[in-house]
Coordinates of N, CA and C in Angstrom, one line a residue:
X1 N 16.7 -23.9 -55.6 CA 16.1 -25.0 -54.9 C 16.1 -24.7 -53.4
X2 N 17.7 -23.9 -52.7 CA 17.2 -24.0 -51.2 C 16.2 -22.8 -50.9
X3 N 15.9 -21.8 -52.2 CA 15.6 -20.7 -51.6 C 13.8 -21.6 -51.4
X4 N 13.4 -22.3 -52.3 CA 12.4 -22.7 -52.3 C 12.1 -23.4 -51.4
X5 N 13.1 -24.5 -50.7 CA 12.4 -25.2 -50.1 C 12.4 -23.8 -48.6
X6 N 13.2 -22.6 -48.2 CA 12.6 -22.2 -47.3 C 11.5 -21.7 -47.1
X7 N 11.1 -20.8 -48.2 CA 9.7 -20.7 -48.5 C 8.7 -21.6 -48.0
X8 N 8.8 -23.2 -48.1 CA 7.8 -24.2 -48.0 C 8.5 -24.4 -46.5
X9 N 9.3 -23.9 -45.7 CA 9.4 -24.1 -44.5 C 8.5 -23.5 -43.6
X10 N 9.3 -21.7 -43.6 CA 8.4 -21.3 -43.0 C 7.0 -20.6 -42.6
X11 N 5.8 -21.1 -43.9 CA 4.5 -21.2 -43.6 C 4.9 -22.5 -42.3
X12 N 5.3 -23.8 -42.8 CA 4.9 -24.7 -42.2 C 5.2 -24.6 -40.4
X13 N 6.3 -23.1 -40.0 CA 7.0 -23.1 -38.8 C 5.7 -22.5 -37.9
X14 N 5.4 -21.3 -39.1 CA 4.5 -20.8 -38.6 C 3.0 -21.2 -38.3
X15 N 2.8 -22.3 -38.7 CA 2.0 -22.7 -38.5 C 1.3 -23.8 -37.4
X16 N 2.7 -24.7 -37.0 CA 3.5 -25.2 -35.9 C 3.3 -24.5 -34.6
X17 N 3.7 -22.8 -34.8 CA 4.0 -22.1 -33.3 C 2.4 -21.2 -33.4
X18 N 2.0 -21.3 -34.1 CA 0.3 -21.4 -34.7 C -0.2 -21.6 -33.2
X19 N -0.2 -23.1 -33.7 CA -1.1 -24.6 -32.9 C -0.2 -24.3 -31.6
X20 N 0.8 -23.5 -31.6 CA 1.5 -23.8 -30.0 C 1.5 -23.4 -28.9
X21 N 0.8 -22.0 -29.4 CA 0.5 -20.9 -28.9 C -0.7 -20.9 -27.7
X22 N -0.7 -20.2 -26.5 CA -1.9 -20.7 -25.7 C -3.0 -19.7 -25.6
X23 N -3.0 -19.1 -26.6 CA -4.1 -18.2 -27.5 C -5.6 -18.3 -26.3
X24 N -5.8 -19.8 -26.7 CA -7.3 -20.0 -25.9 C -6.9 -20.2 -24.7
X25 N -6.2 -20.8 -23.8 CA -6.3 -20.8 -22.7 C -5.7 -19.5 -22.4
X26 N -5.6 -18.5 -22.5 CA -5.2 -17.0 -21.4 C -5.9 -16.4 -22.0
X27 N -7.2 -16.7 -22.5 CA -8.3 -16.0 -22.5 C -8.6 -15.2 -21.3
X28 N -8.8 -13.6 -21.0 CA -8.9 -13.1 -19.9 C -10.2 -13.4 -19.7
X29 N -11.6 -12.7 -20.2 CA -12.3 -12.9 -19.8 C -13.2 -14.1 -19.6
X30 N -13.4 -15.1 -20.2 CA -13.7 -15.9 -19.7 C -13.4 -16.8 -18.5
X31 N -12.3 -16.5 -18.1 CA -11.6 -17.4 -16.9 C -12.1 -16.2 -15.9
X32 N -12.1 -14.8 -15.9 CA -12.4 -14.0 -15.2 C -13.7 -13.9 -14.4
X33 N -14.6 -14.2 -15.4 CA -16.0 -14.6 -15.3 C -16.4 -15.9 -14.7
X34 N -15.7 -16.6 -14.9 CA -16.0 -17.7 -14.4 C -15.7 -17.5 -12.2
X35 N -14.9 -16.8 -12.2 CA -14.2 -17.1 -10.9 C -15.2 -16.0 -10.4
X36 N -15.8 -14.8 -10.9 CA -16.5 -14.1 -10.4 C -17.9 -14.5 -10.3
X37 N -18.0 -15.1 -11.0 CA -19.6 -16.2 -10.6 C -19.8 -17.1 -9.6
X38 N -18.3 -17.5 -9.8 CA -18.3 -18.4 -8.1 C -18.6 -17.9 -7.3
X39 N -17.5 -16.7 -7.0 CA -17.3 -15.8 -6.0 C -18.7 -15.0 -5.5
X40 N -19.7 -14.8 -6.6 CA -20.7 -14.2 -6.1 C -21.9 -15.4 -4.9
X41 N -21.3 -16.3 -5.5 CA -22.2 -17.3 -5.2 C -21.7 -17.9 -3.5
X42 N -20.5 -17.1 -3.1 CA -20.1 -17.4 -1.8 C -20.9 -16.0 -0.6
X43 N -21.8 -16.7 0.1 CA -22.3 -15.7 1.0 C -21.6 -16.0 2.3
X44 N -21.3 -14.4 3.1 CA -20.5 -14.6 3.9 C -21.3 -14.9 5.3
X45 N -22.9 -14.7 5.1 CA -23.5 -15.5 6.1 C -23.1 -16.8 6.5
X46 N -23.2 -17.0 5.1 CA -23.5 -19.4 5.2 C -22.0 -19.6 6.1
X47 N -20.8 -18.9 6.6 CA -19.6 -19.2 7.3 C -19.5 -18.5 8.5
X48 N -18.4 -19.3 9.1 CA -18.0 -19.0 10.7 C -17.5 -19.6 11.1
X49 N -15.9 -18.3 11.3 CA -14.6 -18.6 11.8 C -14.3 -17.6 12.8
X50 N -13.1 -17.8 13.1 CA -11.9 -17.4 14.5 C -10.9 -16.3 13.6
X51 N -10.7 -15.0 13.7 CA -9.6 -14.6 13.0 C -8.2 -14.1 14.0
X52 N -7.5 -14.9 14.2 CA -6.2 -14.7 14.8 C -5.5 -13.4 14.2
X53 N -5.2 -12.7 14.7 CA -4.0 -11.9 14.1 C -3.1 -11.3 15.0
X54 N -1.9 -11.6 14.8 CA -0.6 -11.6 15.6 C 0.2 -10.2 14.8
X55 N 0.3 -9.1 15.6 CA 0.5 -7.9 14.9 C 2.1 -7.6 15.7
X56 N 3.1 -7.0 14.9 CA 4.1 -6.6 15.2 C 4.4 -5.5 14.8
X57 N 4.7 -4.4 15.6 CA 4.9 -2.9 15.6 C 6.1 -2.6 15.5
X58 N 6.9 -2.1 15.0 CA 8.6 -1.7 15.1 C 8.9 -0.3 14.6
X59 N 9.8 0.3 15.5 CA 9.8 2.1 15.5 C 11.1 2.3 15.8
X60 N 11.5 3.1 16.3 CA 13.0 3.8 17.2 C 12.4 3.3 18.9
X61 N 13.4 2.2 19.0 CA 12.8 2.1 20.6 C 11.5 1.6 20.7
X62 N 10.7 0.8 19.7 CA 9.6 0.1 19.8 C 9.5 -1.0 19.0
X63 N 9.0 -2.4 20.0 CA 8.5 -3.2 19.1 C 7.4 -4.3 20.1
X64 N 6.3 -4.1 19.3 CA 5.0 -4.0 20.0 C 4.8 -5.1 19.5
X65 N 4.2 -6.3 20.1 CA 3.4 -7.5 19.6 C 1.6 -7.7 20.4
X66 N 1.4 -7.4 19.5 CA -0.2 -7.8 19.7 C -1.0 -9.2 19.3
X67 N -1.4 -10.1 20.2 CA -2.8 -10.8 19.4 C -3.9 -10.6 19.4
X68 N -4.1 -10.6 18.4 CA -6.2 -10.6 19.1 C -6.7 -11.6 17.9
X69 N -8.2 -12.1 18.7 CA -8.7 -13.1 17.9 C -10.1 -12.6 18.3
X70 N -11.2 -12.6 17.0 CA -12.0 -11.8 17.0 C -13.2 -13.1 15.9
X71 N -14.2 -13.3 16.3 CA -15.4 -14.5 15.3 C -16.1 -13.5 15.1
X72 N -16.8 -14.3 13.5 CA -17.4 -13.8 12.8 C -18.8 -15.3 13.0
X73 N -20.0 -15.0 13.2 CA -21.2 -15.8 13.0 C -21.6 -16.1 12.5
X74 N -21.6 -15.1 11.0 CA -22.3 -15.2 9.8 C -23.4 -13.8 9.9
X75 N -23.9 -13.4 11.3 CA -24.3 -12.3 11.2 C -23.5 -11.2 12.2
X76 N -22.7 -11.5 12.9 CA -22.0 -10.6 13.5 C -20.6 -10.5 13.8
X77 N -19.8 -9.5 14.2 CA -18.4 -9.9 14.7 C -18.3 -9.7 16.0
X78 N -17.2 -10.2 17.3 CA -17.3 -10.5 18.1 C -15.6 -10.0 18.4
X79 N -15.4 -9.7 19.5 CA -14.2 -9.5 20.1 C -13.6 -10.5 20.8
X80 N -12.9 -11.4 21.1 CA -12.8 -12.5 22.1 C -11.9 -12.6 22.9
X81 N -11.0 -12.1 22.2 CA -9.6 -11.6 23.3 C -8.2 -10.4 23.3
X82 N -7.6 -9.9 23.5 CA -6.1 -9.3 23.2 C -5.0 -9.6 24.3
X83 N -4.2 -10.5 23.2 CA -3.3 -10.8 24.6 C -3.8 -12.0 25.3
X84 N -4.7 -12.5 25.0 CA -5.3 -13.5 25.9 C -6.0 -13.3 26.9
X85 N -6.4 -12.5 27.3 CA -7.4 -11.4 28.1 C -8.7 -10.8 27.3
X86 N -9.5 -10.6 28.5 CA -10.7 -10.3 28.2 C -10.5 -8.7 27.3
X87 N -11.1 -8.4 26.0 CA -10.6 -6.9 25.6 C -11.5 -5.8 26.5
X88 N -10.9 -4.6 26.8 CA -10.9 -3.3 27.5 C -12.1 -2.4 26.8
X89 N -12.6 -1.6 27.4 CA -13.5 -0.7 26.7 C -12.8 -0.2 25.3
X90 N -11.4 0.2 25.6 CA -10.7 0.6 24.2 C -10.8 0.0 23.2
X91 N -10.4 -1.4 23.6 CA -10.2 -2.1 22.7 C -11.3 -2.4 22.0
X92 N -12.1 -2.6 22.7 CA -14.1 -3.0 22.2 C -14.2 -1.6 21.1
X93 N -13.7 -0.6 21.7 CA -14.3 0.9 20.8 C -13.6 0.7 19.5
X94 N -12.3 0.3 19.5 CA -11.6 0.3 18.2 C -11.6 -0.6 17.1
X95 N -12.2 -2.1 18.1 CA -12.7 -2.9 17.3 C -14.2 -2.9 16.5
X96 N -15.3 -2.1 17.1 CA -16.2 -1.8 16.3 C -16.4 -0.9 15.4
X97 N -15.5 -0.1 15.2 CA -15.0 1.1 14.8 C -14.3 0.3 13.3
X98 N -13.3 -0.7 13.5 CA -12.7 -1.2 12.9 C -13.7 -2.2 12.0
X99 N -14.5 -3.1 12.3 CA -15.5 -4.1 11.8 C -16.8 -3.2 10.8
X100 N -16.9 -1.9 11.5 CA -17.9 -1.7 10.9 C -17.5 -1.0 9.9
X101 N -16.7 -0.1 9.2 CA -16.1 0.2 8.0 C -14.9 -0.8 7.3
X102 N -15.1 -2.2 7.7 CA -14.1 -3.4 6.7 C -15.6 -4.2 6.3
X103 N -15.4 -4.2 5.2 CA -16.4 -5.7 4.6 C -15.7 -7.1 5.5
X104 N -16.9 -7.7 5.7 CA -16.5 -9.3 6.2 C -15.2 -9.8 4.9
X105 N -14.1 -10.5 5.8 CA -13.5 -10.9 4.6 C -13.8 -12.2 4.2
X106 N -13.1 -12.9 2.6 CA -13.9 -14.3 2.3 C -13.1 -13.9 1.1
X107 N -13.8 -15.6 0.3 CA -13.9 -15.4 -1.1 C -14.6 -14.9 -1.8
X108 N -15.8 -14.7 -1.2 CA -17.1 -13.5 -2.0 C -16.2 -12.6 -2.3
X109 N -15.5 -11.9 -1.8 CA -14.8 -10.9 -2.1 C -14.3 -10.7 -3.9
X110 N -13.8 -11.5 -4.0 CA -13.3 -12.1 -5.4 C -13.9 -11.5 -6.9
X111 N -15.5 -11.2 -6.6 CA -16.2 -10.6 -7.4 C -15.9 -9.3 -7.6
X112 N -15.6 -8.9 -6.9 CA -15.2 -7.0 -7.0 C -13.8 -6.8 -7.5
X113 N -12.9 -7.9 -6.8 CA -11.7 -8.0 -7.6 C -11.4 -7.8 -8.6
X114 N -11.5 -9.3 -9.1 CA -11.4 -9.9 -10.5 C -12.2 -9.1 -11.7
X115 N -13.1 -8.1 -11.2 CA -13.8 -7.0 -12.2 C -12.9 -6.4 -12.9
X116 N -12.1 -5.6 -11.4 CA -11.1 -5.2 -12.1 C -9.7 -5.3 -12.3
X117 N -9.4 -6.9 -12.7 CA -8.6 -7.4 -13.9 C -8.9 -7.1 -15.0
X118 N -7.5 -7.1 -15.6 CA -7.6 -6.0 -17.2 C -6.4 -7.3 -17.8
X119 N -5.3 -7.9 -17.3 CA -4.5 -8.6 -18.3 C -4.4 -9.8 -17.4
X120 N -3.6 -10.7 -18.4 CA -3.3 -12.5 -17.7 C -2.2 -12.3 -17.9
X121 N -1.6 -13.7 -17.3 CA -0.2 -13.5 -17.6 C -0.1 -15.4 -17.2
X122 N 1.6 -15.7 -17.2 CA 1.7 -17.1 -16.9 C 3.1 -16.4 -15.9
X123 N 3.3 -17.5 -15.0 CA 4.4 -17.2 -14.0 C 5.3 -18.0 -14.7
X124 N 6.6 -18.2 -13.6 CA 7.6 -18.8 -13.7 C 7.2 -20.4 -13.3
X125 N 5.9 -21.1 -12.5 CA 5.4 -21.7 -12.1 C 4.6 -22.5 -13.3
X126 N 4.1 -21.6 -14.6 CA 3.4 -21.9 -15.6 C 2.1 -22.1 -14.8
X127 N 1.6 -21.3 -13.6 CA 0.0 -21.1 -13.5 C -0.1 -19.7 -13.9
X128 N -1.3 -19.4 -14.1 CA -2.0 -18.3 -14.9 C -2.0 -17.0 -13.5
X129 N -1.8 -15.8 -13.9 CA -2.5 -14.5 -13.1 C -2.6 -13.7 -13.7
X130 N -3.9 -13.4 -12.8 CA -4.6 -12.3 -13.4 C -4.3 -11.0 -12.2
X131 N -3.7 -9.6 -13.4 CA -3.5 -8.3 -12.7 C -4.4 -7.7 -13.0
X132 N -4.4 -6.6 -12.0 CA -5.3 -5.9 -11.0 C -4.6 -4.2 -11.2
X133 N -4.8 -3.7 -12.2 CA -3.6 -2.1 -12.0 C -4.0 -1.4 -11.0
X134 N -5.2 -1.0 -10.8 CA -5.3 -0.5 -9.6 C -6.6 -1.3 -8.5
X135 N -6.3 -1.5 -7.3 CA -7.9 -2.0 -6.4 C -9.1 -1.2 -6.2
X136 N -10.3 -1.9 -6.5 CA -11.0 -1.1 -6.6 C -11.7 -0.3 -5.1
X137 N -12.6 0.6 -5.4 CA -12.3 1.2 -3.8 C -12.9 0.4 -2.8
X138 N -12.5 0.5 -1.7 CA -12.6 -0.2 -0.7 C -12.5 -1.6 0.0
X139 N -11.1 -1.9 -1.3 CA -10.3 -3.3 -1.2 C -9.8 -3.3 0.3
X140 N -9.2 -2.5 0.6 CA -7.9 -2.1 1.6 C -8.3 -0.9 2.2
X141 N -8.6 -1.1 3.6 CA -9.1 -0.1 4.6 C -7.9 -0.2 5.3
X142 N -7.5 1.2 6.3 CA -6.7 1.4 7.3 C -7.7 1.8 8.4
X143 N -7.5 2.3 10.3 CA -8.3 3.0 10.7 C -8.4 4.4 10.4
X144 N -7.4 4.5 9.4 CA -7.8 6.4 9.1 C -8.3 6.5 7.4
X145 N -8.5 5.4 6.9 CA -9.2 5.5 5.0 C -8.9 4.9 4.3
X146 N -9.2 4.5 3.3 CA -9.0 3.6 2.0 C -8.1 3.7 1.0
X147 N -7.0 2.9 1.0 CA -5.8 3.0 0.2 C -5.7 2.2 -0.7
X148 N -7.1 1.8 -1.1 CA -6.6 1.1 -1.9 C -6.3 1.6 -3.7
X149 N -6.7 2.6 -3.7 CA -6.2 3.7 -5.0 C -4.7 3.6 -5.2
X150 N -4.3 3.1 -4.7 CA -2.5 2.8 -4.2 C -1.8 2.1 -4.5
X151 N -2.7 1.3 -4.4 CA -2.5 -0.5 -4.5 C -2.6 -1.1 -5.7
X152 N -1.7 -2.4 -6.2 CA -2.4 -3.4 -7.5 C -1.8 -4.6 -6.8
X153 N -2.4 -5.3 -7.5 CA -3.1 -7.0 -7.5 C -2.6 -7.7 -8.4
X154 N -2.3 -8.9 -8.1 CA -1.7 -10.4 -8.8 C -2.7 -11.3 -8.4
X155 N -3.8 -12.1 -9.1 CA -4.3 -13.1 -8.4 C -3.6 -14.2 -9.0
X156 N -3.2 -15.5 -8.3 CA -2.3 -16.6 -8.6 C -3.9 -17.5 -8.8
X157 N -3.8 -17.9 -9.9 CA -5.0 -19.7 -10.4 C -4.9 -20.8 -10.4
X158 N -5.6 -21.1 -9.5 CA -5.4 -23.0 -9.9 C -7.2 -23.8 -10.3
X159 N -7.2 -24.8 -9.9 CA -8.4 -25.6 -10.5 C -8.3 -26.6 -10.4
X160 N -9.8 -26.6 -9.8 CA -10.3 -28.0 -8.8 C -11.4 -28.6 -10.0
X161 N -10.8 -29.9 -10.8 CA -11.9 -30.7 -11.3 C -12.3 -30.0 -12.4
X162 N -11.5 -29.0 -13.1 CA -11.7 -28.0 -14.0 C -11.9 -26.7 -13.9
X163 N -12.2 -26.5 -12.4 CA -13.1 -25.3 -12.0 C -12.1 -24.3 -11.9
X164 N -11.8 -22.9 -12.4 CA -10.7 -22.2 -11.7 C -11.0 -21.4 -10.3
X165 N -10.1 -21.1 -9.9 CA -10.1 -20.6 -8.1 C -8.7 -19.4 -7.9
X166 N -9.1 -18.7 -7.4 CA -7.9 -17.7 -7.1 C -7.6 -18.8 -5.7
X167 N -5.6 -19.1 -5.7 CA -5.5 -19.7 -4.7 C -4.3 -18.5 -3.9
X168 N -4.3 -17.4 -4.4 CA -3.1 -16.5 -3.9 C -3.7 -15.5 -4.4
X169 N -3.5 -14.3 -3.5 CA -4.2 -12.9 -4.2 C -2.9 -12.1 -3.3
X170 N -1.9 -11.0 -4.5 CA -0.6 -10.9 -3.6 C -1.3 -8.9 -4.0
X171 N -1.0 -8.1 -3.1 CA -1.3 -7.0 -3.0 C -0.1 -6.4 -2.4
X172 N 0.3 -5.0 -3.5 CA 1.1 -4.5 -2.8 C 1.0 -2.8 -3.1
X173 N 2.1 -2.2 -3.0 CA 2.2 -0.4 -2.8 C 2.3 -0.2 -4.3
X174 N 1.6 0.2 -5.9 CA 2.0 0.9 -6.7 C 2.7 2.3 -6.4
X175 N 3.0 2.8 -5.4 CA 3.6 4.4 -5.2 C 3.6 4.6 -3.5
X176 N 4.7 5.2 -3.3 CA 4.7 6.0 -2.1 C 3.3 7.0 -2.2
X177 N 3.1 6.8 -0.5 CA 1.6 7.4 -0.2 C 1.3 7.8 0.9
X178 N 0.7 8.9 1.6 CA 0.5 9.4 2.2 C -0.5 8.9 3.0
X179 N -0.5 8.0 4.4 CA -1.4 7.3 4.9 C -2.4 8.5 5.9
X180 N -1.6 9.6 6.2 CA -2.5 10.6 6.6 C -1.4 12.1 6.5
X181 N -1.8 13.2 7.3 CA -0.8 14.2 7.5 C 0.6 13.9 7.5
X182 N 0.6 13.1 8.7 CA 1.8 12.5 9.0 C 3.2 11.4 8.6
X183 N 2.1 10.1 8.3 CA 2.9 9.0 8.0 C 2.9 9.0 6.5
X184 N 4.0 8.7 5.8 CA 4.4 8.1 4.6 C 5.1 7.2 4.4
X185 N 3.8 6.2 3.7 CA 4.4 4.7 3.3 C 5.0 4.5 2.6
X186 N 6.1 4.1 2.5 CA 7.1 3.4 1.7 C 6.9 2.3 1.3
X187 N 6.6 1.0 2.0 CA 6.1 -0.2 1.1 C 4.8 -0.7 2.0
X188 N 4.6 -1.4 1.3 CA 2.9 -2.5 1.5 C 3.0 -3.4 0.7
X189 N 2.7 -4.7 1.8 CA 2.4 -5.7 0.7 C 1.5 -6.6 1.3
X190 N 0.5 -7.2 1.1 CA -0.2 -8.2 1.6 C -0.5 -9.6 0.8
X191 N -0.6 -10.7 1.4 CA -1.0 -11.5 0.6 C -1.5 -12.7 1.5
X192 N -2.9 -13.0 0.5 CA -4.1 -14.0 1.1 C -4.3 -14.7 0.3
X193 N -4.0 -16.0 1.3 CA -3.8 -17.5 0.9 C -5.6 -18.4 0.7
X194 N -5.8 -18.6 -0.3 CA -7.1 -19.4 -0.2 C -7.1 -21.1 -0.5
X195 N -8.1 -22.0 0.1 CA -7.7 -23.5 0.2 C -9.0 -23.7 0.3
X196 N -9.3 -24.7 -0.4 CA -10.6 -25.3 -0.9 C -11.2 -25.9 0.5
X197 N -12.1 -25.9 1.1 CA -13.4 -26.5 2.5 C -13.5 -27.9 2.3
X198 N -13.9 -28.4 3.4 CA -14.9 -29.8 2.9 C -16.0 -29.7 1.9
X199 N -16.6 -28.6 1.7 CA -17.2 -28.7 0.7 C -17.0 -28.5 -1.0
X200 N -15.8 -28.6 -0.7 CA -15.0 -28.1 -2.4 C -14.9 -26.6 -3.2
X201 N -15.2 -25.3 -1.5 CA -15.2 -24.5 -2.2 C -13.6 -23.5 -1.6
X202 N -13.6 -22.5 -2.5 CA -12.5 -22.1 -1.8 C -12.6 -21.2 -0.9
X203 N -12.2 -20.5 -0.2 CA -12.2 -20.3 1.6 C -10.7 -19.2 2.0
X204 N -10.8 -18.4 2.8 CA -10.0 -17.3 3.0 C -8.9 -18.3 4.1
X205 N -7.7 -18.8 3.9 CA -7.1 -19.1 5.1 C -6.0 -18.7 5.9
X206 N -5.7 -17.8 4.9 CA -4.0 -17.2 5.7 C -4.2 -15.6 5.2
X207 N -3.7 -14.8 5.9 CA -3.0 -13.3 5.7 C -1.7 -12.9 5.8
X208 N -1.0 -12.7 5.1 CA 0.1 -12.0 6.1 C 0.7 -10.4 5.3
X209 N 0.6 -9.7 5.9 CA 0.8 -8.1 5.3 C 2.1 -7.6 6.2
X210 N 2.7 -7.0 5.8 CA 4.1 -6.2 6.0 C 4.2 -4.6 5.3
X211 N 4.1 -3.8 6.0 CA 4.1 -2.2 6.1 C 5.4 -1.5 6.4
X212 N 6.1 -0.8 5.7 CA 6.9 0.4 6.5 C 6.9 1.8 6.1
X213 N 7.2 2.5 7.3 CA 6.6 4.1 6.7 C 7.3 5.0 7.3
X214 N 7.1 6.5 7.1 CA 7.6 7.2 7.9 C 7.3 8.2 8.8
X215 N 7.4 9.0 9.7 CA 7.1 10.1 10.4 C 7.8 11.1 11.2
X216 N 8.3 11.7 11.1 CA 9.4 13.4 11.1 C 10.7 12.7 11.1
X217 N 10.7 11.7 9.8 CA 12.1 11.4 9.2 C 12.4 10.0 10.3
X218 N 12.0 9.9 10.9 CA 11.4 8.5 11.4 C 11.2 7.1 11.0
X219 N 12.4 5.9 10.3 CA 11.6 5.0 10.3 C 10.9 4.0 11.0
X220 N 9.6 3.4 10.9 CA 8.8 1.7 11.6 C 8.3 1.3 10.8
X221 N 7.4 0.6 11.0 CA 6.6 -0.7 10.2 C 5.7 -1.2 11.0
X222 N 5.2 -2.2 10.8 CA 4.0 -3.5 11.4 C 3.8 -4.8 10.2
X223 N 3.9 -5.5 10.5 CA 3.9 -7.1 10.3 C 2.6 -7.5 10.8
X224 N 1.5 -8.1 10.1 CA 0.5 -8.9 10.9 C 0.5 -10.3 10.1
X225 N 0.4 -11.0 10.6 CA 0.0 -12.6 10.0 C -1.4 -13.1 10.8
X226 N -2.3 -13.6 9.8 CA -3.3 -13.6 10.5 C -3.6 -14.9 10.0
X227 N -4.6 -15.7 10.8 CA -5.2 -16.9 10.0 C -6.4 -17.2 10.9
X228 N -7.0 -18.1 9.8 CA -8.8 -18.1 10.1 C -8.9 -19.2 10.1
X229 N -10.2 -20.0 11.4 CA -10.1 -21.5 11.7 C -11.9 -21.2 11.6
X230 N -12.3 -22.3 10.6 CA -13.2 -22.2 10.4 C -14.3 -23.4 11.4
X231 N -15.8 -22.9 11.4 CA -16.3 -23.5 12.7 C -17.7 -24.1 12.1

């Protein structure tokens, strides 16, 4: 009798953690698709903001603080200040140098991403993210090349009115790397905060990235926090 009634139990358990299961909602691709549809649909013309970025340099005997704030129009980028001062021929050369090999940043971006997302997952938070094993190229530019081969990706999800939205995209070092002859990184990590507009869509609003590395057995770093005031 008890052996029977377990029998008639556990179909019924399994059938229970069946139904319980979140099978359909961590569906990768469809949630993936969806956010990349949006994301195409964000042109980085139709915007125009201010990008602050407050950089902190730290070495043996250095620690360097930089601001600069630099607009974007929708068709061009602009230098506006370092330090609060008018920028220097240098700084003009570095900055063009710098703008014209980085894509405009945004949520458009999102589309190249989210491509290559391969798994979901649930946090400790119980929202959904989607990983990234490696970024595809030309996620993550330095002024000396593209690291992003290096790199992988967490995008953190939420949802506006049903809609899903990457509201955190956390990026960091898969591997020590060789940033040129010289320097070798030890860690990287960046992460960009996104928050829905007046118009209900989502929108790039914070950065903040943290670096340290080495050179002739030398450790430093750099710290930038940046954020964008839309116009």
């Amino acid at each position: 009798m008890k052996r029977g009634l377990t029998l008639l139990v556990l179909p019924v358990l399994a059938s229970v953690l069946l139904a319980a299961a979140p099978a359909d909602e961590l569906r990768l691709e469809p949630l993936r698709e969806a956010i990349i549809t949006d994301a195409r649909a964000a042109d980085p013309a139709s915007i125009a903001f201010d990008r602050t970025t407050t950089a902190v340099r730290r070495g043996p005997g250095i620690k360097e603080r930089t601001v600069t704030v630099e607009r974007w129009d929708g068709k061009r980028w602009a230098l506006v200040s370092v330090n609060g001062k008018p920028p220097s021929a240098s700084n003009l050369k570095t900055f063009r140098k710098a703008t014209a090999a980085t894509p405009v940043p945004g949520y458009h971006r999102m589309a190249t991403l989210m491509a290559a997302a391969s798994d979901i997952m649930v946090d400790g938070d119980g929202r959904k993210v989607l990983k990234i094993p490696v970024l595809p190229p030309g996620t993550v530019r330095t002024d000396t090349g593209d690291i992003s081969s290096h790199l992988s990706g967490e995008a953190v999800i939420a949802s506006n009115d049903g809609k899903p939205y990457v509201m955190r995209l956390k990026v960091r070092a898969r591997e020590n790397f060789k940033l040129n002859l010289l320097i070798k990184v030890t860690n990287f990590e960046q992460i960009s905060d996104y928050r829905l507009g007046p118009d209900g869509r989502p929108r790039l609003a914070s950065q903040s990235a943290d670096s340290k590395g080495q050179m002739f057995g030398f450790s430093g770093g750099q710290t930038d926090e940046v954020v964008y005031a839309y116009r």
